[in-house]
Short mmCIF file of C-alpha atoms and ligand atoms in Angstrom, two decimals:
data_model
loop_
_atom_site.label_atom_id
_atom_site.label_comp_id
_atom_site.label_asym_id
_atom_site.label_seq_id
_atom_site.Cartn_x
_atom_site.Cartn_y
_atom_site.Cartn_z
CA MET A 276 142.94 26.94 148.71
CA THR A 277 141.41 30.07 150.25
CA LYS A 278 142.13 33.44 148.65
CA GLU A 279 144.17 34.40 151.71
CA ASP A 280 146.33 31.28 151.40
CA HIS A 281 146.70 31.91 147.69
CA PHE A 282 148.00 35.40 148.40
CA LYS A 283 150.39 34.26 151.16
CA LYS A 284 151.79 31.61 148.83
CA LEU A 285 152.21 34.17 146.08
CA VAL A 286 154.18 36.52 148.34
CA ALA A 287 156.41 33.65 149.53
CA HIS A 288 156.85 32.49 145.92
CA CYS A 289 157.99 35.97 144.85
CA LYS A 290 160.71 35.92 147.47
CA GLU A 291 161.78 32.31 147.04
CA HIS A 292 162.28 32.67 143.28
CA GLY A 293 163.95 36.09 143.19
CA PHE A 294 161.03 38.25 142.06
CA VAL A 295 160.47 40.58 145.05
CA PHE A 296 162.34 41.03 148.35
CA PRO A 297 161.46 43.24 151.32
CA SER A 298 163.78 46.27 151.28
CA SER A 299 166.77 46.19 153.67
CA GLU A 300 165.63 42.80 154.89
CA ILE A 301 168.75 42.13 156.97
CA TYR A 302 167.68 45.14 159.07
CA ASP A 303 164.13 43.74 159.38
CA GLY A 304 162.84 45.59 156.33
CA LEU A 305 161.39 49.04 155.73
CA GLY A 306 157.60 49.42 155.73
CA ALA A 307 156.02 49.27 152.29
CA VAL A 308 159.33 49.44 150.42
CA TYR A 309 160.42 46.51 148.24
CA ASP A 310 163.28 45.47 145.98
CA TYR A 311 162.94 43.55 142.73
CA GLY A 312 165.22 40.54 142.42
CA GLN A 313 166.90 38.94 139.43
CA LEU A 314 163.66 37.70 137.84
CA GLY A 315 161.45 40.50 139.16
CA VAL A 316 163.47 43.13 137.36
CA GLU A 317 163.12 41.22 134.07
CA LEU A 318 159.34 40.89 134.45
CA LYS A 319 159.04 44.53 135.46
CA ASN A 320 161.11 45.66 132.47
CA ASN A 321 158.93 43.58 130.14
CA ILE A 322 155.71 45.11 131.52
CA LYS A 323 157.26 48.56 131.16
CA ARG A 324 158.21 47.77 127.54
CA TYR A 325 154.72 46.50 126.77
CA TRP A 326 153.26 49.76 128.07
CA TRP A 327 155.88 52.04 126.47
CA GLU A 328 155.75 50.44 123.06
CA SER A 329 151.97 50.34 122.97
CA MET A 330 151.82 54.03 123.95
CA VAL A 331 154.76 55.60 122.19
CA ARG A 332 155.57 53.29 119.29
CA LEU A 333 152.05 52.47 118.20
CA HIS A 334 150.81 56.06 118.41
CA ASP A 335 152.25 58.63 116.01
CA ASN A 336 150.91 61.35 118.27
CA VAL A 337 152.31 60.14 121.62
CA VAL A 338 155.92 60.92 122.56
CA GLY A 339 157.99 60.08 125.62
CA LEU A 340 159.57 62.10 128.42
CA ASP A 341 161.86 61.46 131.39
CA SER A 342 161.51 64.36 133.81
CA ALA A 343 163.35 64.73 137.13
CA ILE A 344 161.93 63.51 140.44
CA PHE A 345 162.80 66.81 142.14
CA MET A 346 160.71 69.74 140.97
CA HIS A 347 160.34 73.37 141.94
CA PRO A 348 158.29 73.47 145.18
CA THR A 349 155.71 75.80 143.61
CA VAL A 350 154.74 72.98 141.23
CA TRP A 351 153.07 71.23 144.16
CA LYS A 352 151.26 74.38 145.28
CA ALA A 353 149.94 74.87 141.74
CA SER A 354 148.90 71.22 141.40
CA GLY A 355 147.00 71.36 144.72
CA HIS A 356 149.12 68.66 146.37
CA VAL A 357 150.36 70.94 149.19
CA ASP A 358 146.83 71.84 150.26
CA ALA A 359 144.77 68.86 149.20
CA PHE A 360 146.88 65.69 148.86
CA ASN A 361 145.51 64.46 152.15
CA ASP A 362 143.83 61.34 153.36
CA PRO A 363 141.39 61.19 156.28
CA MET A 364 143.09 59.18 159.02
CA ILE A 365 142.05 57.76 162.34
CA ASP A 366 144.22 56.51 165.24
CA ASN A 367 143.46 53.63 167.55
CA LYS A 368 144.15 54.86 171.09
CA ASP A 369 145.18 51.42 172.36
CA SER A 370 147.54 50.22 169.63
CA LYS A 371 148.60 53.79 168.64
CA LYS A 372 148.29 52.63 165.00
CA ARG A 373 147.02 55.01 162.34
CA TYR A 374 144.69 53.98 159.50
CA ARG A 375 143.19 55.48 156.39
CA VAL A 376 139.49 55.71 157.17
CA ASP A 377 138.27 54.77 153.69
CA VAL A 378 140.54 51.70 153.68
CA LEU A 379 139.26 50.53 157.08
CA ILE A 380 135.68 50.82 155.88
CA GLU A 381 136.39 49.24 152.49
CA GLU A 382 137.94 46.28 154.27
CA GLN A 383 134.70 45.83 156.17
CA ILE A 384 132.84 45.89 152.83
CA ASP A 385 135.26 43.22 151.55
CA LYS A 386 134.48 41.11 154.62
CA TYR A 387 130.77 41.14 153.75
CA ASP A 388 131.67 40.11 150.19
CA GLU A 389 133.77 37.24 151.53
CA GLN A 390 130.90 36.10 153.78
CA ILE A 391 128.56 36.13 150.79
CA GLU A 392 131.04 34.12 148.69
CA ARG A 393 131.45 31.61 151.54
CA GLU A 394 127.69 31.07 151.81
CA ILE A 395 127.47 30.55 148.05
CA GLU A 396 130.39 28.10 148.01
CA LYS A 397 128.84 26.12 150.89
CA ALA A 398 125.44 25.93 149.21
CA ALA A 399 126.90 25.02 145.82
CA ALA A 400 128.80 22.13 147.39
CA LEU A 401 125.62 20.54 148.84
CA PRO A 402 124.33 17.45 147.03
CA GLY A 403 120.99 17.78 145.28
CA ASP A 404 119.45 19.66 142.37
CA GLU A 405 121.53 21.88 140.14
CA PHE A 406 122.62 24.97 142.07
CA ASN A 407 121.33 28.32 140.78
CA GLU A 408 123.52 31.11 142.15
CA ILE A 409 121.26 33.97 141.02
CA ILE A 410 118.19 32.53 142.75
CA PHE A 411 120.26 31.70 145.83
CA ARG A 412 121.57 35.29 146.07
CA HIS A 413 118.00 36.61 145.97
CA THR A 414 116.44 34.15 148.41
CA ASP A 415 118.95 33.05 151.04
CA PRO A 416 118.26 35.12 154.21
CA ARG A 417 121.91 35.26 155.29
CA VAL A 418 123.20 36.33 151.86
CA ARG A 419 120.42 38.94 151.64
CA GLU A 420 121.36 40.31 155.05
CA TYR A 421 125.11 40.56 154.21
CA THR A 422 124.29 42.15 150.86
CA LYS A 423 122.04 44.71 152.56
CA ARG A 424 124.72 45.61 155.10
CA ARG A 425 127.41 45.85 152.43
CA ASP A 426 125.28 48.09 150.19
CA GLU A 427 124.31 50.37 153.07
CA LEU A 428 127.92 50.68 154.13
CA SER A 429 129.13 51.52 150.65
CA ILE A 430 126.44 54.18 150.18
CA ARG A 431 127.29 55.77 153.53
CA LEU A 432 131.02 55.72 152.74
CA SER A 433 130.66 57.42 149.36
CA GLN A 434 128.27 59.99 150.85
CA ALA A 435 130.62 60.84 153.73
CA LEU A 436 133.64 61.08 151.39
CA GLN A 437 131.68 63.23 148.96
CA ASP A 438 130.72 65.63 151.76
CA ASP A 439 134.18 65.49 153.40
CA ASP A 440 132.17 64.74 156.53
CA PHE A 441 134.70 63.44 159.06
CA ASP A 442 132.18 63.01 161.89
CA HIS A 443 130.08 60.83 159.62
CA LEU A 444 133.16 58.76 158.64
CA ARG A 445 133.95 58.15 162.31
CA GLN A 446 130.32 57.30 163.04
CA ILE A 447 130.36 54.66 160.26
CA ILE A 448 133.33 53.02 161.97
CA ILE A 449 131.57 53.07 165.35
CA ASP A 450 128.20 51.89 163.98
CA ASN A 451 129.78 48.96 162.19
CA LYS A 452 131.94 48.06 165.19
CA ILE A 453 135.07 48.17 163.04
CA VAL A 454 137.99 47.27 165.28
CA CYS A 455 141.73 47.94 165.04
CA PRO A 456 143.36 44.85 163.48
CA VAL A 457 146.21 45.13 166.04
CA SER A 458 144.48 45.89 169.38
CA GLY A 459 141.08 44.48 168.46
CA THR A 460 139.40 47.48 170.13
CA CYS A 461 137.03 50.16 168.91
CA ASN A 462 138.77 52.95 170.87
CA TRP A 463 139.21 55.52 168.06
CA THR A 464 140.36 59.17 167.94
CA GLU A 465 138.68 61.81 165.80
CA VAL A 466 139.27 61.67 162.03
CA ARG A 467 142.00 64.04 160.80
CA GLN A 468 143.69 64.88 157.48
CA PHE A 469 147.38 64.01 156.78
CA ASN A 470 149.46 65.10 153.81
CA LEU A 471 151.03 62.21 151.92
CA MET A 472 154.04 63.95 150.36
CA PHE A 473 157.61 63.23 151.49
CA ALA A 474 159.67 66.39 152.01
CA THR A 475 163.41 66.88 151.95
CA GLU A 476 165.82 69.82 151.68
CA MET A 477 167.81 70.99 148.71
CA GLY A 478 171.10 72.88 149.06
CA PHE A 479 173.11 73.68 152.19
CA ALA A 480 171.87 75.70 155.13
CA ALA A 481 174.36 78.50 154.32
CA GLU A 482 172.79 78.88 150.85
CA GLY A 483 169.38 79.17 152.46
CA SER A 484 167.91 75.70 152.24
CA ASN A 485 164.70 74.99 150.41
CA LYS A 486 162.04 72.48 151.32
CA ILE A 487 161.28 70.35 148.30
CA PHE A 488 159.07 67.31 147.79
CA LEU A 489 159.63 63.90 146.29
CA ARG A 490 157.05 63.81 143.51
CA PRO A 491 153.86 61.97 144.46
CA GLU A 492 152.97 61.50 140.76
CA THR A 493 154.91 61.74 137.51
CA ALA A 494 152.15 63.70 135.77
CA GLN A 495 153.32 67.15 136.90
CA GLY A 496 156.65 66.65 135.12
CA ILE A 497 154.61 66.26 131.93
CA PHE A 498 152.47 69.36 132.54
CA VAL A 499 155.44 71.66 133.20
CA ASN A 500 157.12 70.38 130.01
CA PHE A 501 154.00 70.74 127.86
CA LEU A 502 155.35 73.75 125.92
CA ASN A 503 158.89 72.35 125.63
CA VAL A 504 157.66 69.13 124.03
CA GLN A 505 154.95 70.76 121.93
CA LYS A 506 157.30 73.37 120.46
CA SER A 507 160.47 71.26 120.05
CA GLY A 508 158.48 68.33 118.62
CA ARG A 509 156.15 70.60 116.57
CA MET A 510 153.32 68.56 118.04
CA LYS A 511 149.75 69.20 116.87
CA ILE A 512 146.80 68.72 119.16
CA PRO A 513 145.57 66.07 119.91
CA PHE A 514 148.84 64.60 121.18
CA GLY A 515 150.13 62.80 124.25
CA ILE A 516 153.23 62.73 126.43
CA ALA A 517 154.10 59.45 128.16
CA GLN A 518 156.43 58.90 131.08
CA VAL A 519 157.54 56.07 133.35
CA GLY A 520 159.14 56.96 136.66
CA LYS A 521 159.31 56.76 140.42
CA ALA A 522 156.73 58.38 142.67
CA PHE A 523 156.66 58.60 146.46
CA ARG A 524 153.77 58.72 148.92
CA ASN A 525 153.88 58.48 152.67
CA GLU A 526 151.11 55.90 152.70
CA ILE A 527 149.81 55.30 156.18
CA VAL A 528 148.19 51.98 155.51
CA ALA A 529 150.84 50.06 153.71
CA ARG A 530 149.70 46.49 153.34
CA GLN A 531 148.98 43.91 150.70
CA PHE A 532 152.59 43.55 149.61
CA ILE A 533 153.44 45.73 146.58
CA PHE A 534 149.84 46.89 146.10
CA ARG A 535 150.37 50.06 148.13
CA MET A 536 153.97 51.14 148.49
CA ARG A 537 155.77 54.25 149.70
CA GLU A 538 158.19 54.23 146.77
CA PHE A 539 156.69 52.99 143.51
CA GLU A 540 156.70 53.50 139.78
CA GLN A 541 154.00 55.00 137.60
CA MET A 542 153.39 54.80 133.85
CA GLU A 543 151.42 57.91 132.97
CA MET A 544 150.25 59.50 129.75
CA GLN A 545 148.69 62.94 129.46
CA PHE A 546 146.73 63.45 126.25
CA PHE A 547 146.18 67.10 125.27
CA VAL A 548 143.00 67.83 123.33
CA ARG A 549 140.76 70.66 122.13
CA PRO A 550 138.32 71.88 124.83
CA GLY A 551 134.96 70.23 124.28
CA THR A 552 136.42 67.02 122.83
CA GLU A 553 137.79 65.65 126.12
CA LEU A 554 134.88 63.31 126.91
CA GLU A 555 135.15 61.70 123.48
CA TRP A 556 138.87 61.12 124.10
CA PHE A 557 138.16 59.93 127.63
CA ASN A 558 135.93 57.18 126.19
CA HIS A 559 138.54 56.38 123.57
CA TRP A 560 141.31 55.89 126.16
CA LYS A 561 139.00 54.01 128.49
CA GLU A 562 138.38 51.36 125.82
CA SER A 563 141.95 51.39 124.58
CA ARG A 564 143.41 50.81 128.03
CA MET A 565 141.02 47.94 128.80
CA LYS A 566 142.03 46.35 125.50
CA TRP A 567 145.70 46.60 126.57
CA HIS A 568 144.92 44.72 129.80
CA ARG A 569 142.78 42.07 128.13
CA ALA A 570 145.37 41.39 125.41
CA LEU A 571 147.43 39.63 128.08
CA GLY A 572 144.95 36.78 127.90
CA PHE A 573 144.03 36.40 131.58
CA ASN A 574 140.40 35.75 132.60
CA ALA A 575 138.34 38.59 131.09
CA GLY A 576 135.82 38.40 133.98
CA ASP A 577 138.50 39.50 136.42
CA TYR A 578 138.59 43.05 135.02
CA ARG A 579 135.96 45.74 135.40
CA PHE A 580 135.51 49.51 135.20
CA HIS A 581 134.64 51.46 138.30
CA ASP A 582 133.25 54.81 137.19
CA HIS A 583 133.72 57.51 139.83
CA GLU A 584 130.63 59.09 141.28
CA LYS A 585 132.62 61.53 143.37
CA LEU A 586 134.80 63.54 140.99
CA ALA A 587 137.80 65.63 142.01
CA HIS A 588 136.90 69.31 141.59
CA TYR A 589 139.07 69.57 138.44
CA ALA A 590 137.79 66.41 136.70
CA ASN A 591 134.71 65.97 134.53
CA ALA A 592 134.97 62.17 134.17
CA ALA A 593 136.99 59.44 135.87
CA THR A 594 137.10 55.69 135.93
CA ASP A 595 139.33 52.98 137.35
CA ILE A 596 140.23 49.71 135.72
CA GLU A 597 139.93 47.22 138.54
CA TYR A 598 141.27 43.69 138.75
CA ARG A 599 140.05 40.88 140.98
CA PHE A 600 143.13 40.46 143.20
CA PRO A 601 143.15 37.63 145.78
CA PHE A 602 141.97 40.32 148.25
CA GLY A 603 139.11 41.54 146.05
CA PHE A 604 138.50 43.91 143.12
CA LYS A 605 140.95 46.83 143.36
CA GLU A 606 142.19 49.66 141.16
CA VAL A 607 145.10 48.99 138.82
CA GLU A 608 144.77 52.02 136.58
CA GLY A 609 142.98 55.37 136.62
CA ILE A 610 141.68 57.21 133.56
CA HIS A 611 140.75 60.82 134.24
CA SER A 612 139.48 63.72 132.22
CA ARG A 613 141.33 66.50 134.09
CA THR A 614 139.94 69.45 132.08
CA ASP A 615 142.42 72.33 131.70
CA PHE A 616 143.00 72.52 135.46
CA ASP A 617 146.71 71.63 135.64
CA LEU A 618 147.91 73.75 132.70
CA ARG A 619 145.82 76.71 133.89
CA ARG A 620 147.19 76.46 137.43
CA HIS A 621 150.80 76.28 136.18
CA GLN A 622 150.12 79.32 133.99
CA GLU A 623 148.76 81.16 137.01
CA PHE A 624 151.55 80.19 139.42
CA SER A 625 154.48 80.56 136.99
CA GLY A 626 153.21 83.70 135.28
CA LYS A 627 154.13 82.08 131.90
CA LYS A 628 151.59 81.79 129.14
CA ILE A 629 150.81 78.09 128.59
CA GLN A 630 148.58 77.96 125.54
CA TYR A 631 148.38 76.23 122.21
CA PHE A 632 147.74 78.01 118.92
CA ASP A 633 145.46 75.87 116.79
CA PRO A 634 146.14 76.70 113.11
CA GLU A 635 142.92 75.03 111.95
CA LEU A 636 140.74 77.04 114.33
CA ASN A 637 143.03 80.08 114.12
CA GLU A 638 142.79 80.54 117.88
CA SER A 639 144.78 79.94 121.06
CA PHE A 640 143.47 77.95 124.01
CA THR A 641 144.51 76.01 127.09
CA PRO A 642 144.26 72.35 126.08
CA HIS A 643 142.17 69.91 128.08
CA VAL A 644 143.82 66.74 129.32
CA VAL A 645 142.84 63.09 129.45
CA GLU A 646 145.19 61.11 131.66
CA THR A 647 145.88 57.38 131.82
CA SER A 648 147.81 56.45 134.97
CA ILE A 649 148.88 52.96 135.94
CA GLY A 650 151.17 51.77 138.73
CA LEU A 651 153.94 49.57 137.37
CA ASP A 652 154.31 47.69 140.65
CA ARG A 653 150.55 47.22 140.92
CA MET A 654 150.49 45.93 137.37
CA PHE A 655 153.32 43.55 138.32
CA LEU A 656 151.18 42.27 141.20
CA GLN A 657 148.17 41.94 138.89
CA VAL A 658 150.15 39.92 136.35
CA ILE A 659 151.75 37.64 138.89
CA SER A 660 148.44 37.11 140.78
CA ALA A 661 146.71 36.16 137.55
CA ALA A 662 149.55 33.93 136.42
CA TYR A 663 150.12 31.90 139.60
CA TYR A 664 148.42 28.52 139.83
CA GLU A 665 148.97 25.01 141.10
CA ASP A 666 147.94 21.81 139.37
CA GLU A 667 148.26 18.08 139.93
CA VAL A 668 150.43 16.18 137.52
CA ILE A 669 151.62 12.60 137.13
CA LYS A 670 154.99 12.33 138.81
CA LYS A 671 156.65 9.96 136.37
CA LYS A 672 155.57 8.50 133.04
CA SER A 673 155.92 5.02 134.52
CA SER A 674 153.62 5.56 137.53
CA THR A 675 150.24 7.01 138.48
CA ALA A 676 151.54 8.90 141.54
CA LYS A 677 150.76 12.60 141.41
CA GLU A 678 152.57 15.72 142.57
CA THR A 679 151.70 19.40 142.72
CA ARG A 680 153.32 21.65 140.21
CA VAL A 681 153.44 25.39 140.79
CA VAL A 682 153.22 27.39 137.59
CA LEU A 683 153.50 31.03 136.64
CA GLY A 684 151.39 31.06 133.49
CA LEU A 685 152.89 34.35 132.31
CA PRO A 686 152.23 35.59 128.79
CA PRO A 687 155.44 34.49 126.98
CA ALA A 688 156.23 38.08 125.95
CA LEU A 689 156.37 39.08 129.62
CA ALA A 690 158.13 35.99 130.98
CA PRO A 691 161.55 36.82 132.49
CA VAL A 692 163.16 33.76 130.89
CA LYS A 693 161.96 32.65 127.46
CA LEU A 694 163.82 29.35 127.17
CA ALA A 695 165.69 26.90 129.40
CA VAL A 696 168.35 24.79 127.68
CA MET A 697 168.94 21.41 129.34
CA PRO A 698 171.42 18.69 128.42
CA LEU A 699 169.88 15.31 129.28
CA VAL A 700 173.10 14.28 131.05
CA LYS A 701 176.27 16.13 132.02
CA LYS A 702 178.61 14.12 129.79
CA ASN A 703 179.35 12.71 126.33
CA GLY A 704 179.27 16.07 124.54
CA LEU A 705 175.68 17.01 125.52
CA PRO A 706 176.65 20.01 127.72
CA GLU A 707 178.87 21.31 124.89
CA LYS A 708 176.04 21.02 122.36
CA ALA A 709 173.59 22.69 124.79
CA THR A 710 176.04 25.55 125.37
CA GLU A 711 176.50 25.98 121.63
CA ILE A 712 172.70 26.33 121.19
CA LEU A 713 172.48 28.74 124.13
CA ASP A 714 175.28 30.89 122.72
CA GLN A 715 173.35 31.28 119.47
CA LEU A 716 170.10 32.24 121.16
CA ARG A 717 171.30 34.46 124.02
CA PHE A 718 171.63 37.55 121.79
CA ASP A 719 167.89 37.58 121.07
CA PHE A 720 166.30 35.80 124.02
CA ASN A 721 166.81 35.65 127.75
CA CYS A 722 167.75 31.97 128.24
CA GLN A 723 168.85 29.85 131.18
CA TYR A 724 171.13 26.82 131.20
CA ASP A 725 170.23 24.09 133.67
CA ASP A 726 171.97 20.73 134.06
CA LYS A 727 171.26 19.95 137.72
CA ASP A 728 168.89 17.21 138.98
CA SER A 729 166.44 15.11 136.96
CA ILE A 730 164.72 16.57 133.90
CA GLY A 731 161.40 16.49 135.81
CA ARG A 732 162.78 18.65 138.60
CA ARG A 733 164.32 21.03 136.11
CA TYR A 734 160.92 21.41 134.39
CA ARG A 735 159.28 22.20 137.76
CA ARG A 736 161.87 24.90 138.47
CA GLN A 737 161.18 26.54 135.12
CA ASP A 738 157.37 26.22 135.53
CA ALA A 739 157.68 28.05 138.85
CA ILE A 740 159.38 31.07 137.25
CA GLY A 741 157.11 31.11 134.20
CA THR A 742 159.56 29.98 131.49
CA PRO A 743 157.28 29.14 128.53
CA PHE A 744 159.66 26.69 126.81
CA CYS A 745 162.36 24.20 127.77
CA ILE A 746 164.54 22.28 125.34
CA THR A 747 166.31 19.03 126.08
CA VAL A 748 169.50 18.17 124.26
CA ASP A 749 169.86 14.37 124.03
CA TYR A 750 172.02 11.88 122.19
CA SER A 751 169.94 12.13 119.00
CA THR A 752 170.62 15.88 118.93
CA LEU A 753 174.26 15.10 118.23
CA THR A 754 173.32 13.30 115.01
CA ASP A 755 170.03 14.84 113.78
CA ASN A 756 170.39 18.37 115.29
CA ASN A 757 166.85 18.12 116.73
CA VAL A 758 165.87 18.92 120.31
CA THR A 759 162.76 18.15 122.37
CA ILE A 760 160.83 21.32 123.08
CA ARG A 761 158.43 21.24 126.01
CA TYR A 762 155.50 23.65 126.44
CA ARG A 763 155.01 24.99 129.98
CA ASP A 764 151.20 25.14 130.00
CA SER A 765 150.22 21.96 128.18
CA MET A 766 153.46 20.08 129.08
CA GLN A 767 153.36 18.70 125.53
CA GLN A 768 156.60 17.93 123.80
CA GLU A 769 157.72 17.92 120.18
CA ARG A 770 160.94 17.61 118.23
CA VAL A 771 162.29 20.76 116.60
CA ASP A 772 165.33 21.39 114.43
CA VAL A 773 167.87 23.58 116.23
CA GLU A 774 168.01 25.78 113.12
CA ASP A 775 164.28 26.54 113.52
CA LEU A 776 164.55 27.57 117.18
CA PRO A 777 165.14 31.33 116.65
CA ALA A 778 162.05 31.65 114.41
CA PHE A 779 159.97 29.47 116.76
CA LEU A 780 160.90 31.54 119.82
CA LYS A 781 160.44 34.83 118.01
CA GLU A 782 156.95 33.92 116.90
CA LYS A 783 155.91 32.67 120.34
CA THR A 784 157.61 35.11 122.71
CA ASP A 785 158.00 38.37 120.83
CA MET A 786 156.39 41.50 122.27
CA LYS A 787 154.98 42.00 118.77
CA THR A 788 152.46 39.19 119.40
CA LEU A 789 150.93 41.30 122.16
CA LEU A 790 151.25 44.62 120.37
CA ARG A 791 149.65 43.31 117.17
CA GLN A 792 146.42 42.70 119.09
CA LEU A 793 146.25 46.40 119.88
CA TYR A 794 146.97 47.85 116.50
N1 LIG B 22 148.41 61.20 138.17
C1 LIG B 22 147.27 60.57 138.68
C2 LIG B 22 147.53 59.68 139.81
O1 LIG B 22 148.63 59.64 140.34
P1 LIG B 22 146.42 57.89 141.35
O2 LIG B 22 145.09 57.21 141.23
O3 LIG B 22 146.76 58.51 142.64
O4 LIG B 22 146.46 58.95 140.18
C3 LIG B 22 147.56 56.23 139.70
O5 LIG B 22 147.55 56.84 140.97
C4 LIG B 22 148.01 54.78 139.81
O6 LIG B 22 149.25 54.70 140.51
C5 LIG B 22 147.05 53.90 140.61
O7 LIG B 22 146.01 53.41 139.79
C6 LIG B 22 147.97 52.79 141.09
O8 LIG B 22 148.12 51.80 140.09
C7 LIG B 22 149.30 53.50 141.27
N2 LIG B 22 149.53 53.84 142.68
C8 LIG B 22 149.05 54.90 143.37
N3 LIG B 22 149.49 54.88 144.64
C9 LIG B 22 150.27 53.78 144.76
C10 LIG B 22 151.03 53.20 145.83
N4 LIG B 22 151.09 53.77 147.02
N5 LIG B 22 151.70 52.05 145.59
C11 LIG B 22 151.67 51.46 144.37
N6 LIG B 22 150.99 51.97 143.33
C12 LIG B 22 150.30 53.11 143.51
#
């Protein structure tokens, strides 16, 4: 299966099984806006809980916040979003479509990567001596040529972005013959800047209406509440404030499903530290956040850091945690050392003193900030991309015929449904016994009851939504109170006493199993 097919299947799977739906679908949808269905909301809530509990519960010095989406308009002047939250855009004159220039160029870089991968796959599949990928990469003329072009392109892109050189950006597009995906032509306008914030109005015209913005990040709600939290919570530096909430960006290039949305959720934590210690804390959070990702147990080689060469003017270090999505390595989370920029700007624009008195140093200062910022929807996509797979299984015990089973190999703590309870048949007291078991477990675990179709088909349905365990209630259950428990990944089965089920499920599916790895 090609990566493109894999991704298409994943998107279709999300819709078919109630994870993600296009927004307002009966009206043909709304660009880059999505709704989470009955299982999607459970998975999303579990990811949110994993983040929140690892941040707030496991750290004595990190507390939570839930600030409003609407904020005073000056907040966005102070933060720099009014003047600088822009992306360089280019329009295709034939299709009239607008694109983010860096995304267009990065897609061309991805194409070179795909060509390289294809050459390697082809060569590896040839019969003969053992294939050595490293030697092949260094010697094959085609791979060397693609690698050269890709490297040149990436150097030119980072140089042009660093210099804010729009003519150079346009020239890169022309030189590389990058065409509009819709019209297929290279008929481009000049490159221009567009602000990404959504604006609306607060109050009625008679009151004198005010233009306000839908927040493009949750972080500013944390900065403006720094003193409130620090004073009311008697917080001592270093400490952090964590928040999960909606953010809005008028993304021009909205593709790749829920990767880049116009309405999305962020999970952000601002960590306030003494000036001069921020790089130490930056390294601390960099490692700590990677550990959080890896604890989920997906392939470790699919994660990497991407340290920024071009830093925002207020940052003195920045890195992204990237994941190998079906469409290539992309950012899931950003970790930034933001210096004292935001607090200083809010002090300047509000006229209020925003400082911390350090009793140990006996001095006041503006704290420096290390931020960890991850998109909840993007994390959802990462988890579901990593979890989705297909394998071939024997159709029936009595035959050798095979069928494809689609599985979401979700970490049990994140799975929307922890257990499916299935009576072997719909008669002779089995449904009643199954319901009795379900009624005992439902208070602690999200369970499903399923009595339709053959057991095999019921297993497939649960595999497809990532349910880690299924139990079958059969005639023996009525006499020995044991059920057959079936493991999603290995498909192995064992008999378990009904009385032991709560402890079994707790041990296997509790969020604690993930959190313990971090503590
Ligand atoms: N406060 C810092 C900040 O907002 P960012 O790199 O712009 O930094 C942080 O965003 C994270 O938010 C990203 O790593 C990504 O996971 C998520 N994110 C940003 N824009 C997004 C979008 N349009 N759709 C979905 N997630 C997005």
